[in-house]
Every structure is written in C-alpha cells, then in structure tokens.
Short mmCIF file of C-alpha atoms and ligand atoms in Angstrom, two decimals:
data_model
loop_
_atom_site.label_atom_id
_atom_site.label_comp_id
_atom_site.label_asym_id
_atom_site.label_seq_id
_atom_site.Cartn_x
_atom_site.Cartn_y
_atom_site.Cartn_z
CA MET G 1 55.96 11.11 -2.67
CA SER G 2 55.41 7.36 -2.62
CA PRO G 3 52.08 6.10 -4.03
CA ASP G 4 51.03 4.73 -0.64
CA PHE G 5 51.68 8.02 1.22
CA LEU G 6 48.00 8.89 1.70
CA GLU G 7 47.18 5.29 2.60
CA ASN G 8 49.85 5.30 5.30
CA LEU G 9 48.60 8.64 6.60
CA ALA G 10 45.07 7.29 6.80
CA ALA G 11 46.39 4.31 8.74
CA ALA G 12 48.16 6.69 11.16
CA VAL G 13 45.21 8.97 11.95
CA GLY G 14 42.17 6.92 10.88
CA GLN G 15 40.58 7.19 7.43
CA ALA G 16 37.86 9.56 8.70
CA ASN G 17 40.51 12.04 9.83
CA LEU G 18 42.21 12.41 6.47
CA LEU G 19 40.19 14.81 4.32
CA THR G 20 41.00 14.88 0.64
CA SER G 21 37.77 15.87 -1.16
CA HIS G 22 37.42 19.46 -2.35
CA ASP G 23 34.38 20.21 -0.18
CA ASP G 24 36.02 18.82 2.96
CA ARG G 25 39.25 20.73 2.34
CA VAL G 26 37.81 24.16 1.51
CA PRO G 27 37.36 25.43 5.11
CA PHE G 28 41.00 24.55 5.84
CA ASP G 29 42.40 25.69 2.47
CA THR G 30 41.05 29.24 2.66
CA ASP G 31 41.69 31.85 5.31
CA TRP G 32 38.78 33.21 7.38
CA ARG G 33 38.71 36.52 5.48
CA GLY G 34 38.49 34.71 2.15
CA VAL G 35 41.50 36.67 0.92
CA LEU G 36 43.72 33.63 0.35
CA ASP G 37 42.66 30.64 -1.64
CA GLY G 38 45.02 27.72 -1.12
CA ARG G 39 44.82 24.17 -2.36
CA SER G 40 46.19 21.40 -0.16
CA LEU G 41 46.96 17.78 -0.85
CA GLY G 42 44.76 16.91 2.11
CA VAL G 43 43.99 17.75 5.72
CA VAL G 44 44.89 15.45 8.61
CA ARG G 45 43.19 15.78 11.96
CA PRO G 46 45.22 13.85 14.55
CA SER G 47 43.82 13.34 18.03
CA ARG G 48 47.01 12.37 19.89
CA VAL G 49 50.59 13.61 19.90
CA GLU G 50 51.79 10.18 18.68
CA GLU G 51 49.59 10.61 15.58
CA VAL G 52 51.13 14.05 14.95
CA ALA G 53 54.61 12.50 15.26
CA GLU G 54 53.78 9.69 12.82
CA THR G 55 52.32 12.25 10.38
CA VAL G 56 55.51 14.32 10.52
CA ARG G 57 57.69 11.21 10.05
CA LEU G 58 55.68 10.20 6.97
CA CYS G 59 55.89 13.72 5.56
CA ALA G 60 59.65 13.89 6.14
CA LYS G 61 60.14 10.53 4.44
CA ASN G 62 58.06 11.62 1.46
CA SER G 63 59.27 15.25 1.26
CA VAL G 64 55.72 16.54 1.81
CA THR G 65 55.56 19.97 3.42
CA ILE G 66 53.25 20.70 6.36
CA VAL G 67 51.02 23.66 7.19
CA PRO G 68 50.07 23.49 10.89
CA GLN G 69 46.62 24.92 11.58
CA GLY G 70 44.62 25.75 14.68
CA GLY G 71 41.38 27.74 14.54
CA ASN G 72 42.37 29.35 11.21
CA THR G 73 41.72 32.86 12.58
CA GLY G 74 45.23 34.20 11.87
CA MET G 75 45.57 37.58 10.20
CA CYS G 76 48.57 36.94 7.91
CA GLY G 77 47.85 33.74 6.01
CA GLY G 78 50.23 31.62 8.12
CA ALA G 79 47.78 28.72 8.33
CA THR G 80 46.79 28.65 4.64
CA PRO G 81 48.49 26.22 2.23
CA ASP G 82 49.82 27.45 -1.10
CA GLY G 83 48.03 26.60 -4.36
CA SER G 84 50.25 23.66 -5.34
CA ALA G 85 48.04 20.84 -3.97
CA GLN G 86 51.26 19.40 -2.55
CA GLN G 87 51.12 20.64 1.05
CA LEU G 88 49.46 18.81 3.91
CA VAL G 89 47.40 20.81 6.41
CA VAL G 90 47.77 19.40 9.93
CA SER G 91 44.77 20.61 11.88
CA LEU G 92 45.13 20.36 15.66
CA THR G 93 41.48 21.01 16.53
CA ARG G 94 40.79 17.43 17.63
CA MET G 95 43.53 17.65 20.26
CA ARG G 96 41.66 19.56 22.93
CA ALA G 97 42.25 17.73 26.21
CA ILE G 98 42.93 19.53 29.45
CA ARG G 99 45.69 17.29 30.71
CA GLU G 100 46.03 18.97 34.09
CA LEU G 101 44.76 22.02 35.94
CA ASP G 102 47.10 22.63 38.84
CA ILE G 103 45.44 25.13 41.16
CA THR G 104 48.35 25.01 43.60
CA SER G 105 50.92 25.99 40.98
CA ASN G 106 48.48 28.29 39.13
CA CYS G 107 48.82 26.70 35.72
CA MET G 108 47.08 24.41 33.28
CA THR G 109 48.50 21.94 30.79
CA VAL G 110 46.28 21.78 27.73
CA GLU G 111 46.45 20.41 24.22
CA ALA G 112 47.01 22.68 21.24
CA GLY G 113 43.51 22.47 19.75
CA LEU G 114 41.65 23.69 22.82
CA SER G 115 40.03 27.05 22.06
CA LEU G 116 41.05 30.07 24.11
CA PHE G 117 37.45 30.38 25.27
CA GLU G 118 37.42 26.77 26.51
CA ALA G 119 40.70 27.39 28.32
CA GLN G 120 39.28 30.56 29.93
CA GLU G 121 36.17 28.65 31.03
CA ALA G 122 38.17 25.79 32.51
CA ALA G 123 40.33 28.19 34.51
CA ALA G 124 37.28 30.18 35.68
CA GLY G 125 35.61 26.95 36.79
CA ASN G 126 38.51 26.52 39.20
CA GLY G 127 38.51 30.08 40.51
CA LEU G 128 41.42 31.17 38.30
CA MET G 129 41.82 33.21 35.13
CA MET G 130 43.46 32.53 31.76
CA PRO G 131 43.84 36.19 30.83
CA LEU G 132 44.60 36.07 27.10
CA SER G 133 41.57 37.68 25.51
CA ILE G 134 41.06 38.33 21.80
CA ALA G 135 37.88 38.79 19.78
CA SER G 136 38.51 35.46 17.98
CA GLU G 137 38.81 33.48 21.21
CA GLY G 138 35.83 31.22 20.41
CA SER G 139 37.78 29.65 17.51
CA ALA G 140 41.44 30.58 18.06
CA THR G 141 43.36 27.77 19.74
CA ILE G 142 46.07 27.53 22.37
CA GLY G 143 48.48 26.18 19.73
CA GLY G 144 47.70 29.08 17.38
CA ALA G 145 48.01 31.63 20.17
CA VAL G 146 51.37 30.19 21.23
CA SER G 147 52.59 30.00 17.62
CA THR G 148 51.61 33.62 16.88
CA ASN G 149 52.50 34.92 20.37
CA ALA G 150 48.99 36.40 20.46
CA GLY G 151 48.31 39.63 22.34
CA GLY G 152 44.86 41.17 22.72
CA VAL G 153 43.20 43.48 25.19
CA ASN G 154 44.82 42.34 28.45
CA VAL G 155 48.51 42.46 27.53
CA LEU G 156 48.98 45.61 29.56
CA ARG G 157 48.35 43.76 32.82
CA TYR G 158 49.21 40.10 32.07
CA GLY G 159 51.51 40.12 29.03
CA ASN G 160 51.14 38.31 25.72
CA MET G 161 51.21 34.57 25.11
CA ARG G 162 54.98 34.47 25.57
CA ASP G 163 54.55 35.78 29.10
CA LEU G 164 51.82 33.24 29.80
CA THR G 165 53.58 30.13 28.47
CA LEU G 166 55.57 28.14 31.02
CA GLY G 167 56.24 25.10 28.85
CA ILE G 168 55.41 23.45 25.56
CA GLU G 169 55.29 20.05 23.92
CA ALA G 170 56.21 20.00 20.24
CA VAL G 171 56.79 17.57 17.42
CA LEU G 172 60.10 18.24 15.70
CA ALA G 173 61.05 17.87 12.04
CA ASP G 174 62.16 14.22 12.37
CA GLY G 175 59.01 13.27 14.27
CA THR G 176 60.62 13.43 17.73
CA ILE G 177 58.18 14.37 20.48
CA TRP G 178 59.89 17.02 22.62
CA SER G 179 58.12 17.45 25.93
CA ASP G 180 59.08 20.56 27.84
CA LEU G 181 55.82 20.95 29.74
CA LYS G 182 57.50 22.21 32.87
CA LYS G 183 55.63 24.41 35.30
CA LEU G 184 58.72 26.34 36.27
CA HIS G 185 59.03 30.09 36.67
CA LYS G 186 62.78 29.71 36.98
CA ASN G 187 64.80 27.33 34.85
CA ASN G 188 68.19 28.66 33.76
CA THR G 189 69.51 25.53 32.08
CA GLY G 190 70.91 26.88 28.85
CA TYR G 191 68.99 28.26 25.90
CA ASP G 192 65.26 28.63 26.49
CA LEU G 193 64.26 26.69 23.39
CA LYS G 194 60.51 26.96 23.82
CA GLN G 195 60.82 30.67 23.02
CA LEU G 196 61.69 29.74 19.41
CA PHE G 197 58.37 27.96 18.99
CA ILE G 198 56.40 30.79 20.64
CA GLY G 199 55.78 33.14 17.74
CA GLY G 200 57.38 30.62 15.35
CA GLU G 201 54.17 30.50 13.24
CA GLY G 202 54.52 26.78 12.61
CA THR G 203 57.85 27.11 10.80
CA LEU G 204 59.95 25.16 13.32
CA GLY G 205 57.65 22.39 14.55
CA ILE G 206 54.12 21.56 15.62
CA VAL G 207 53.11 22.65 19.11
CA THR G 208 50.90 19.90 20.52
CA ALA G 209 50.40 21.12 24.09
CA ALA G 210 51.34 23.99 26.38
CA CYS G 211 51.51 24.73 30.07
CA ILE G 212 49.80 28.08 30.60
CA LYS G 213 50.22 30.40 33.55
CA LEU G 214 46.96 31.28 35.33
CA HIS G 215 46.16 34.33 37.44
CA HIS G 216 43.80 35.11 40.27
CA PRO G 217 40.87 37.05 38.87
CA PRO G 218 40.09 40.44 40.38
CA SER G 219 37.03 40.56 42.64
CA SER G 220 35.45 43.07 40.25
CA ARG G 221 36.31 45.38 37.39
CA LEU G 222 35.56 48.99 36.66
CA THR G 223 34.93 49.55 32.99
CA PHE G 224 34.45 52.99 31.45
CA LEU G 225 34.11 54.74 28.14
CA ALA G 226 35.29 58.34 27.88
CA GLY G 227 35.18 60.86 25.06
CA ILE G 228 38.56 62.61 24.96
CA LYS G 229 40.19 65.44 23.06
CA SER G 230 43.71 64.15 22.71
CA VAL G 231 45.60 60.88 22.56
CA GLN G 232 48.23 62.36 24.85
CA SER G 233 45.65 62.59 27.64
CA ALA G 234 44.90 58.86 27.29
CA LEU G 235 48.58 58.10 27.80
CA SER G 236 49.18 60.51 30.65
CA SER G 237 46.14 59.28 32.59
CA LEU G 238 47.38 55.69 32.23
CA LYS G 239 50.82 56.68 33.50
CA ASP G 240 49.18 58.55 36.36
CA ILE G 241 47.11 55.52 37.47
CA GLN G 242 50.00 53.10 37.12
CA GLY G 243 52.33 55.43 39.00
CA ARG G 244 49.94 55.88 41.91
CA PHE G 245 48.27 52.47 42.14
CA GLY G 246 50.53 49.97 40.41
CA LYS G 247 49.69 47.48 37.71
CA ILE G 248 45.92 47.40 38.01
CA VAL G 249 44.89 48.57 34.55
CA GLU G 250 43.88 45.56 32.45
CA SER G 251 42.87 47.34 29.24
CA TRP G 252 43.39 50.79 27.73
CA GLU G 253 41.81 50.85 24.29
CA LEU G 254 41.63 53.84 22.00
CA PHE G 255 39.45 54.49 18.97
CA SER G 256 38.85 57.52 16.82
CA ASP G 257 35.79 59.42 15.62
CA VAL G 258 36.22 57.59 12.30
CA SER G 259 35.62 54.30 14.16
CA ALA G 260 32.58 55.84 15.85
CA ASN G 261 31.19 57.01 12.50
CA LEU G 262 31.71 53.55 11.00
CA LEU G 263 29.93 51.99 13.97
CA ALA G 264 27.03 54.39 13.45
CA ARG G 265 26.84 53.84 9.72
CA ASN G 266 27.42 50.09 9.56
CA CYS G 267 26.58 48.57 12.95
CA GLY G 268 23.53 50.50 14.14
CA TYR G 269 25.30 52.49 16.87
CA GLU G 270 23.51 55.73 16.11
CA ARG G 271 25.28 57.24 19.04
CA LEU G 272 27.63 55.91 21.67
CA PRO G 273 26.38 55.97 25.29
CA LEU G 274 27.90 59.43 25.81
CA GLN G 275 26.47 62.91 25.72
CA ALA G 276 28.34 64.17 22.68
CA THR G 277 30.74 63.19 19.93
CA HIS G 278 34.51 63.51 20.41
CA PRO G 279 37.72 63.25 18.37
CA TRP G 280 38.84 60.18 20.36
CA TYR G 281 37.34 57.59 22.70
CA LEU G 282 39.02 55.63 25.46
CA LEU G 283 37.70 52.32 26.77
CA GLY G 284 39.46 51.38 29.98
CA GLU G 285 39.18 48.56 32.45
CA ILE G 286 40.65 48.50 35.92
CA ALA G 287 41.00 45.38 38.08
CA LEU G 288 39.78 45.76 41.65
CA TYR G 289 40.86 43.33 44.34
CA ASP G 290 38.92 44.59 47.36
CA ASP G 291 35.15 44.46 47.56
CA GLY G 292 33.96 47.96 48.15
CA ASP G 293 36.64 49.57 45.98
CA GLU G 294 34.10 50.30 43.26
CA ASP G 295 32.83 53.52 44.83
CA ILE G 296 36.33 54.82 45.57
CA TRP G 297 37.37 54.06 42.01
CA ALA G 298 34.27 55.60 40.48
CA GLU G 299 35.24 58.87 42.23
CA ARG G 300 38.87 58.55 41.20
CA LEU G 301 37.89 58.05 37.58
CA VAL G 302 35.67 61.10 37.50
CA GLU G 303 38.54 63.09 39.03
CA MET G 304 40.95 61.64 36.48
CA ALA G 305 38.53 62.54 33.68
CA GLY G 306 38.58 66.12 34.95
CA ARG G 307 42.36 66.20 34.69
CA MET G 308 42.03 64.92 31.11
CA GLN G 309 39.62 67.81 30.44
CA CYS G 310 37.00 65.16 29.77
CA ASP G 311 33.46 65.83 30.94
CA ASP G 312 31.85 62.94 29.14
CA ILE G 313 32.50 59.58 30.76
CA VAL G 314 30.26 56.60 31.42
CA LEU G 315 30.97 53.81 33.92
CA ALA G 316 29.50 50.33 33.55
CA MET G 317 27.24 49.69 36.52
CA SER G 318 26.50 46.02 35.73
CA GLN G 319 27.96 43.09 33.83
CA SER G 320 25.57 43.68 30.94
CA GLN G 321 26.63 47.35 30.72
CA ARG G 322 30.24 46.20 30.75
CA GLU G 323 29.55 43.80 27.89
CA ASN G 324 27.79 46.57 25.96
CA LEU G 325 30.83 48.82 26.28
CA TRP G 326 33.15 46.05 25.13
CA ALA G 327 30.82 45.24 22.22
CA ILE G 328 31.45 48.75 20.89
CA ARG G 329 35.18 48.13 20.74
CA GLU G 330 34.80 44.62 19.38
CA ASN G 331 32.42 45.71 16.61
CA ILE G 332 34.91 48.10 15.04
CA SER G 333 36.37 45.38 12.78
CA GLU G 334 32.87 44.40 11.68
CA ALA G 335 32.02 48.07 11.00
CA GLU G 336 35.14 48.29 8.83
CA ARG G 337 34.31 45.08 6.99
CA ALA G 338 30.86 46.40 6.08
CA GLN G 339 32.51 49.44 4.49
CA GLY G 340 34.44 47.29 2.01
CA LYS G 341 37.86 45.73 1.82
CA SER G 342 40.21 47.58 4.12
CA ILE G 343 44.00 47.68 4.13
CA LYS G 344 44.96 46.62 7.62
CA HIS G 345 48.09 47.43 9.58
CA ASP G 346 49.03 46.28 13.07
CA VAL G 347 51.96 48.39 14.17
CA SER G 348 53.64 49.26 17.44
CA VAL G 349 55.88 52.05 18.65
CA PRO G 350 57.26 52.94 22.09
CA THR G 351 54.19 54.08 24.02
CA GLY G 352 55.50 57.64 24.32
CA ALA G 353 55.74 57.89 20.52
CA ILE G 354 52.05 57.11 19.91
CA PRO G 355 50.98 60.78 19.54
CA ASP G 356 53.84 61.36 17.11
CA LEU G 357 52.89 58.30 15.04
CA ILE G 358 49.27 59.39 14.82
CA ALA G 359 50.25 62.96 13.90
CA ARG G 360 52.61 61.73 11.15
CA VAL G 361 49.92 59.49 9.68
CA LEU G 362 47.05 61.98 9.91
CA ASN G 363 49.09 64.93 8.64
CA SER G 364 49.62 63.59 5.17
CA PHE G 365 47.41 60.54 4.67
CA GLU G 366 44.28 62.20 3.36
CA THR G 367 46.08 64.51 0.98
CA ARG G 368 47.97 61.57 -0.52
CA PHE G 369 45.16 59.00 -0.59
CA THR G 370 42.01 60.97 -1.30
CA ASP G 371 39.65 58.02 -1.86
CA CYS G 372 40.41 56.49 1.53
CA GLN G 373 39.96 57.28 5.17
CA ILE G 374 42.26 56.20 7.92
CA ASN G 375 40.69 54.39 10.87
CA ILE G 376 42.85 54.23 13.99
CA PHE G 377 42.09 52.05 17.00
CA GLY G 378 43.87 49.60 19.24
CA HIS G 379 45.70 48.75 22.40
CA VAL G 380 47.13 52.21 23.07
CA GLY G 381 48.46 51.20 26.49
CA ASP G 382 50.80 48.71 24.76
CA GLY G 383 51.86 51.15 22.03
CA ASN G 384 49.98 48.94 19.54
CA LEU G 385 47.62 50.51 17.02
CA HIS G 386 45.62 49.21 14.10
CA ILE G 387 45.94 51.86 11.40
CA ASN G 388 43.58 50.74 8.68
CA ALA G 389 42.73 52.38 5.37
CA ILE G 390 39.08 52.05 4.40
CA PRO G 391 37.22 53.18 1.30
CA ARG G 392 35.31 56.44 1.81
CA GLU G 393 32.29 55.05 0.04
CA ILE G 394 30.84 51.62 0.79
CA GLY G 395 31.99 48.93 -1.59
CA VAL G 396 34.61 51.01 -3.43
CA GLN G 397 37.73 48.90 -4.02
CA ILE G 398 41.12 50.24 -3.02
CA GLY G 399 43.40 49.35 -5.96
CA ALA G 400 46.46 47.13 -5.46
CA ASP G 401 48.98 49.91 -6.19
CA THR G 402 47.27 52.32 -3.80
CA ALA G 403 47.10 49.60 -1.13
CA ALA G 404 50.83 48.93 -1.47
CA ALA G 405 51.63 52.66 -1.25
CA ILE G 406 49.41 53.04 1.84
CA SER G 407 51.07 50.11 3.59
CA GLU G 408 54.52 51.44 2.85
CA PHE G 409 53.47 54.85 4.17
CA VAL G 410 52.12 53.40 7.46
CA TYR G 411 54.99 50.96 8.02
CA ASP G 412 57.63 53.59 7.24
CA ALA G 413 56.01 55.92 9.79
CA ALA G 414 56.08 53.25 12.53
CA VAL G 415 59.60 52.02 11.75
CA ALA G 416 60.93 55.61 11.67
CA LEU G 417 59.83 55.88 15.32
CA ASP G 418 61.70 52.69 16.26
CA GLY G 419 58.52 50.70 15.97
CA SER G 420 57.50 47.37 14.48
CA PHE G 421 55.55 46.71 11.29
CA SER G 422 53.83 43.74 12.96
CA ALA G 423 52.95 44.10 16.61
CA GLU G 424 50.83 41.03 17.35
CA HIS G 425 49.58 39.43 14.14
CA GLY G 426 52.88 37.97 12.93
CA ILE G 427 54.25 37.62 9.41
CA GLY G 428 52.63 34.56 7.78
CA SER G 429 52.76 34.71 3.99
CA MET G 430 51.43 38.27 3.77
CA LYS G 431 54.25 40.24 5.37
CA THR G 432 57.35 38.48 4.08
CA ALA G 433 58.20 41.44 1.83
CA GLN G 434 58.13 43.76 4.86
CA MET G 435 60.27 41.25 6.74
CA ALA G 436 62.90 41.52 4.00
CA LYS G 437 62.64 45.32 3.96
CA TYR G 438 62.50 46.22 7.65
CA LYS G 439 64.10 43.39 9.67
CA GLU G 440 67.77 43.92 10.43
CA PRO G 441 69.96 41.72 8.13
CA PRO G 442 71.88 40.08 11.01
CA ALA G 443 68.57 39.08 12.64
CA LEU G 444 67.30 37.64 9.36
CA GLU G 445 70.50 35.66 8.93
CA LEU G 446 70.24 34.22 12.47
CA MET G 447 66.62 33.25 11.83
CA ARG G 448 67.63 31.43 8.65
CA GLN G 449 70.33 29.55 10.56
CA ILE G 450 67.84 28.55 13.27
CA LYS G 451 65.35 27.39 10.65
CA ALA G 452 68.04 25.32 8.91
CA ALA G 453 69.13 23.76 12.21
CA LEU G 454 65.65 22.80 13.41
CA ASP G 455 64.04 22.01 10.08
CA PRO G 456 66.87 21.08 7.68
CA MET G 457 64.52 19.69 5.02
CA GLY G 458 62.25 22.73 5.22
CA ILE G 459 59.07 20.71 5.77
CA PHE G 460 57.36 23.12 8.18
CA ASN G 461 55.33 25.93 6.65
CA PRO G 462 57.61 26.96 3.75
CA GLY G 463 56.99 30.46 2.38
CA LYS G 464 55.88 31.75 5.79
CA VAL G 465 57.86 34.23 7.92
CA LEU G 466 61.09 33.79 5.93
CA THR G 467 61.44 33.51 2.17
C1 LIG K 501 38.15 39.01 14.96
C2 LIG K 501 39.61 38.72 15.23
C3 LIG K 501 40.26 39.41 16.24
C4 LIG K 501 41.61 39.15 16.50
N1 LIG K 501 42.20 39.84 17.50
C5 LIG K 501 43.50 39.58 17.79
C6 LIG K 501 44.14 40.29 18.85
O1 LIG K 501 43.57 41.17 19.49
N2 LIG K 501 45.43 39.97 19.11
C7 LIG K 501 46.11 39.00 18.41
O2 LIG K 501 47.27 38.75 18.72
N3 LIG K 501 45.53 38.35 17.40
C8 LIG K 501 44.25 38.59 17.07
N4 LIG K 501 43.64 37.92 16.04
C9 LIG K 501 44.44 36.99 15.23
C10 LIG K 501 44.29 35.49 15.61
O3 LIG K 501 43.07 35.20 16.22
C11 LIG K 501 45.43 35.06 16.51
O4 LIG K 501 46.63 35.17 15.79
C12 LIG K 501 45.32 33.62 17.03
O5 LIG K 501 46.35 33.40 17.96
C13 LIG K 501 45.44 32.55 15.96
O6 LIG K 501 45.04 31.31 16.51
P1 LIG K 501 44.52 30.14 15.57
O7 LIG K 501 44.34 28.92 16.40
O8 LIG K 501 43.34 30.57 14.80
O9 LIG K 501 45.78 29.94 14.60
P2 LIG K 501 45.78 29.76 13.03
O10 LIG K 501 45.19 30.93 12.35
O11 LIG K 501 45.24 28.44 12.67
O12 LIG K 501 47.36 29.76 12.77
C14 LIG K 501 48.13 30.92 12.96
C15 LIG K 501 49.62 30.57 12.75
O13 LIG K 501 50.06 29.67 13.76
C16 LIG K 501 50.46 28.41 13.19
N5 LIG K 501 49.93 27.37 14.07
C17 LIG K 501 48.64 27.21 14.47
N6 LIG K 501 48.57 26.18 15.33
C18 LIG K 501 49.82 25.68 15.46
C19 LIG K 501 50.39 24.62 16.22
N7 LIG K 501 49.66 23.87 17.02
N8 LIG K 501 51.72 24.40 16.10
C20 LIG K 501 52.49 25.16 15.29
N9 LIG K 501 52.00 26.18 14.56
C21 LIG K 501 50.68 26.43 14.66
C22 LIG K 501 49.90 28.39 11.78
O14 LIG K 501 50.70 27.60 10.92
C23 LIG K 501 49.92 29.86 11.43
O15 LIG K 501 51.19 30.23 11.00
C24 LIG K 501 42.31 38.17 15.74
C25 LIG K 501 41.64 37.48 14.73
C26 LIG K 501 40.31 37.74 14.47
C27 LIG K 501 39.62 36.95 13.39
#
C-alpha cells in the first residue's frame, strides 16, 4: 500500500466520507449481533457510482481488499472486516437515490444504499408494491438484499430477491462500471451475468444500483392466526388453497409452542389471542383482489380450519389487528435473544419433507442436548425453517463444542432430506466450513473458477463464501 493511499481515497470521496478513527469505524467493524469484532483500515462512504469505481481502482492498485457493506444486518458476517486492520469497508448507505420509478413497466431503478423500507414506501406512493419484506427492512438495503438474495415472509407469492431483480449496475474488480439496468423480462443474449452478483455476497463486485420488479398490491389482505395440532395440516391446507384458488397466499408462517412460551416469558405475551395453547401455530396471509371478498374468505378460512381439525382461529378485522398478529411472529427473534445466546440455523428442505425434518430433529435433540431447547419457526410454505437451539435457563451459555455438535446435527438432518444448510441468510464468514462439507465438489470448483475470472486479484470480500 502506497503511503498516499488514504490521501487519494479521501480525495476521491471527500475527507468527511473516509472514516479512520476507532469510534467512527466501530459501527461498521462489528456485526449487528455483536458476535464478530473486526478491525478495518477505514470506512469509505461514496455517494456516486464514479466514486465507488475510483475507490475500487485505488484498492486494486494498492492491493487493499474491500468489504462491501449495506445496512450491516446480515446474519453470517459477510459485511464484517477481518481483524487485520488492512481491509477497507465500502459502505453504500449514502447512495440512496431513486433514479426512476416506471409505473408503466412496473419497476423501479434505485441505488444500492436505499433501505428496503424506503423502496417499499416509494412504490406504495405510486400505487405499486415492492414485495420483499423482512424484519430488518428499516436498515437492510437494496444492495444487501440483492447480494444476499434475501427472502422473507412473501417469497411464497412473489419470490426472493433474485425473482425481483430485473437488472443491476456493478463496479467490477478493475473499477469498470458495468451497467445492466435493463427492465427486460426476456433477454436471452448469452449468460445472464447479473445472476452471479445476486447472492454473490460482495465477493465478485460492488452492486451500486438495481432495477426492481414491482407488483400491483392486493385490494386487501386476510390475516389469521390458528392454533394447530400438526405441521402436516399447515402444509395440506396451503396446497388445498393454492390448488383451488391459485397463487394468492402471500405468507404461511409456522411457529411452535416453544416460540409461544418464549414470547410469554420474555416479551410479555402472556397468552396469544387464541382460546387455548397448541403444539403449533400458523400465521397466514391471503391477498384479495376484489373488494367484498373478505366475507367469502372469512367463511372459507373457518371451513379450512375445520378440515385441519382446528377450532381455534382468529382473523384480523383491522389493520391494527393485522399488525398485532405480525408483531407476534416478528418478536420471536427478540424472545430468543432475551433467553441468551442461541445457536441459529436457517435450513430448507423440499416442502413435502418438512414434517420429516421436524420429526428427525425433535426425536433425538433433547436426549442428546439436555441443557438446550429447540425452537422451530419460519417460512413453512417455502420449506424454510429456522431451527434454533436456545438455553433452557435464561443467560446460560451454550458451550462452543455443544454448539458445533448441535449445528452438525441440524445441518445433517436437512441435507439428508436433500435440503440446504443455508436457505436465505447466505454463507458470509460463518458458514464457510459447512460450504466445504456440504457443497458438491464440482460446484465448489466452478465457483472458484468464476471468482478467479471476475476478481483475479481477490480484492472483493476475501474469506467470505469460499475459503
Ligand atoms: C431481525 C432480522 C430479520 C431478518 N430476516 C431476514 C429474512 O426474513 N430473510 C432474509 O433473507 N434475511 C433476513 N435477515 C438478514 C438480512 O437482513 C438480509 O440478509 C439483508 O438482505 C442484508 O442487507 P444489508 O443491507 O444489511 O446487507 P449487509 O449485512 O450490509 O451485507 C450482507 C452481505 O452482502 C454484501 N453486500 C452488501 N451490500 C452490497 C453491495 N452493495 N454490493 C455488493 N455486496 C454487498 C456484504 O458484503 C455481505 O456479504 C434478517 C436480519 C435481521 C437483523
């Protein structure tokens, strides 16, 4: 690194946008959970794509590696620098322009640092909907969501970020600005290169803008919470609705009685808005496109509940009731956090294998790991569950060896059912060992070749995804 590297960087982005002091760097150097404690050389905060390009060129010339960062809400440490004080964090949060909102083509072109919430609001202000919805949407950015191929509670109906991304703009390893911000639904002109950057976790380039597909919002939604006896009934009722009425279910979220107990103990939910307690709970949301459908659907849901042998179901009758039902689901992570450090897993299996996965985990978990409880919740309609181990008693630490054994147990169970050890959170720095263990060797080799072709000097996010 040449002695004038930082000076040149400051000239490229403005002195105020190069942070080098310890206090300024800390929020960028640590992950939001406080699990990882990195130490960067500095943090640059460019405001234009040309500034990103100049930053990358300077880094390439000086062999300085780059950690791209959005809202820093990632789950796997992908946005956290290592402890060497040699890596540069490139934070995109000052690049938040809405370059175009095209209501005729149903899409918006926005810069990487715009938050998901701001993108949702902009679309809603124009009568459209940006459907990606995750609990971190106030801070998580478009660039981060593209780079992690984020999922969330509406994937069932609208797909994940890959399905919502029509085009991207990215800065490549030599500082080239590659603009592929096309609004096309059809474009068969060779390899679809943007797909490499979607889910690339900042290892192939810096995404500076994206063209996002928008949808027409439903005229209303029917949201319900049901207490159910079996996971199988949650899946069969979903199949039933989809088979009879098409793709109108937006969310199908499952959580267990363990989640409900944690909510009661740690978040003040003494009881859920149901008559009794149940082994499982289902939070569902159905999109309605005709005014007046609410009454018909309320009847259909009660009838469906009967077929599920469920006699305890509550429908949201107002927006505030809807928000209250969603708050239950969204507070589960907080209820876990209050219990102590949990060992989190985000796995997926073919939807039909969900009951088998849960049975395999529940059958032997508690006899093997007596100090822990398993808390299962997640996007059951997508085959994606969070299977988290939590200490039985508040504040008790789960030891490192036990944590590793638990993770192996959960991942082995998912992979044995043809599932994935990382459904929507990615790999980052935390799951590289699982990548080496579970990913097929030919796929790993192809990934390494792609990385070498696009980033021959290895300046983008080393130590993440691939090791
Ligand atoms: C409470 C909570 C709930 C969550 N729920 C969900 C959920 O339901 N579904 C889900 O999928 N995720 C969820 N997440 C995880 C997280 O919010 C998402 O992964 C989100 O997409 C990350 O966005 P970010 O801007 O914070 O990215 P960051 O955390 O800053 O970065 C994530 C990764 O992307 C890279 N990156 C970021 N920006 C860029 C860019 N512009 N160019 C290139 N690389 C970049 C980083 O290097 C890193 O590898 C949740 C997180 C929290 C805290």
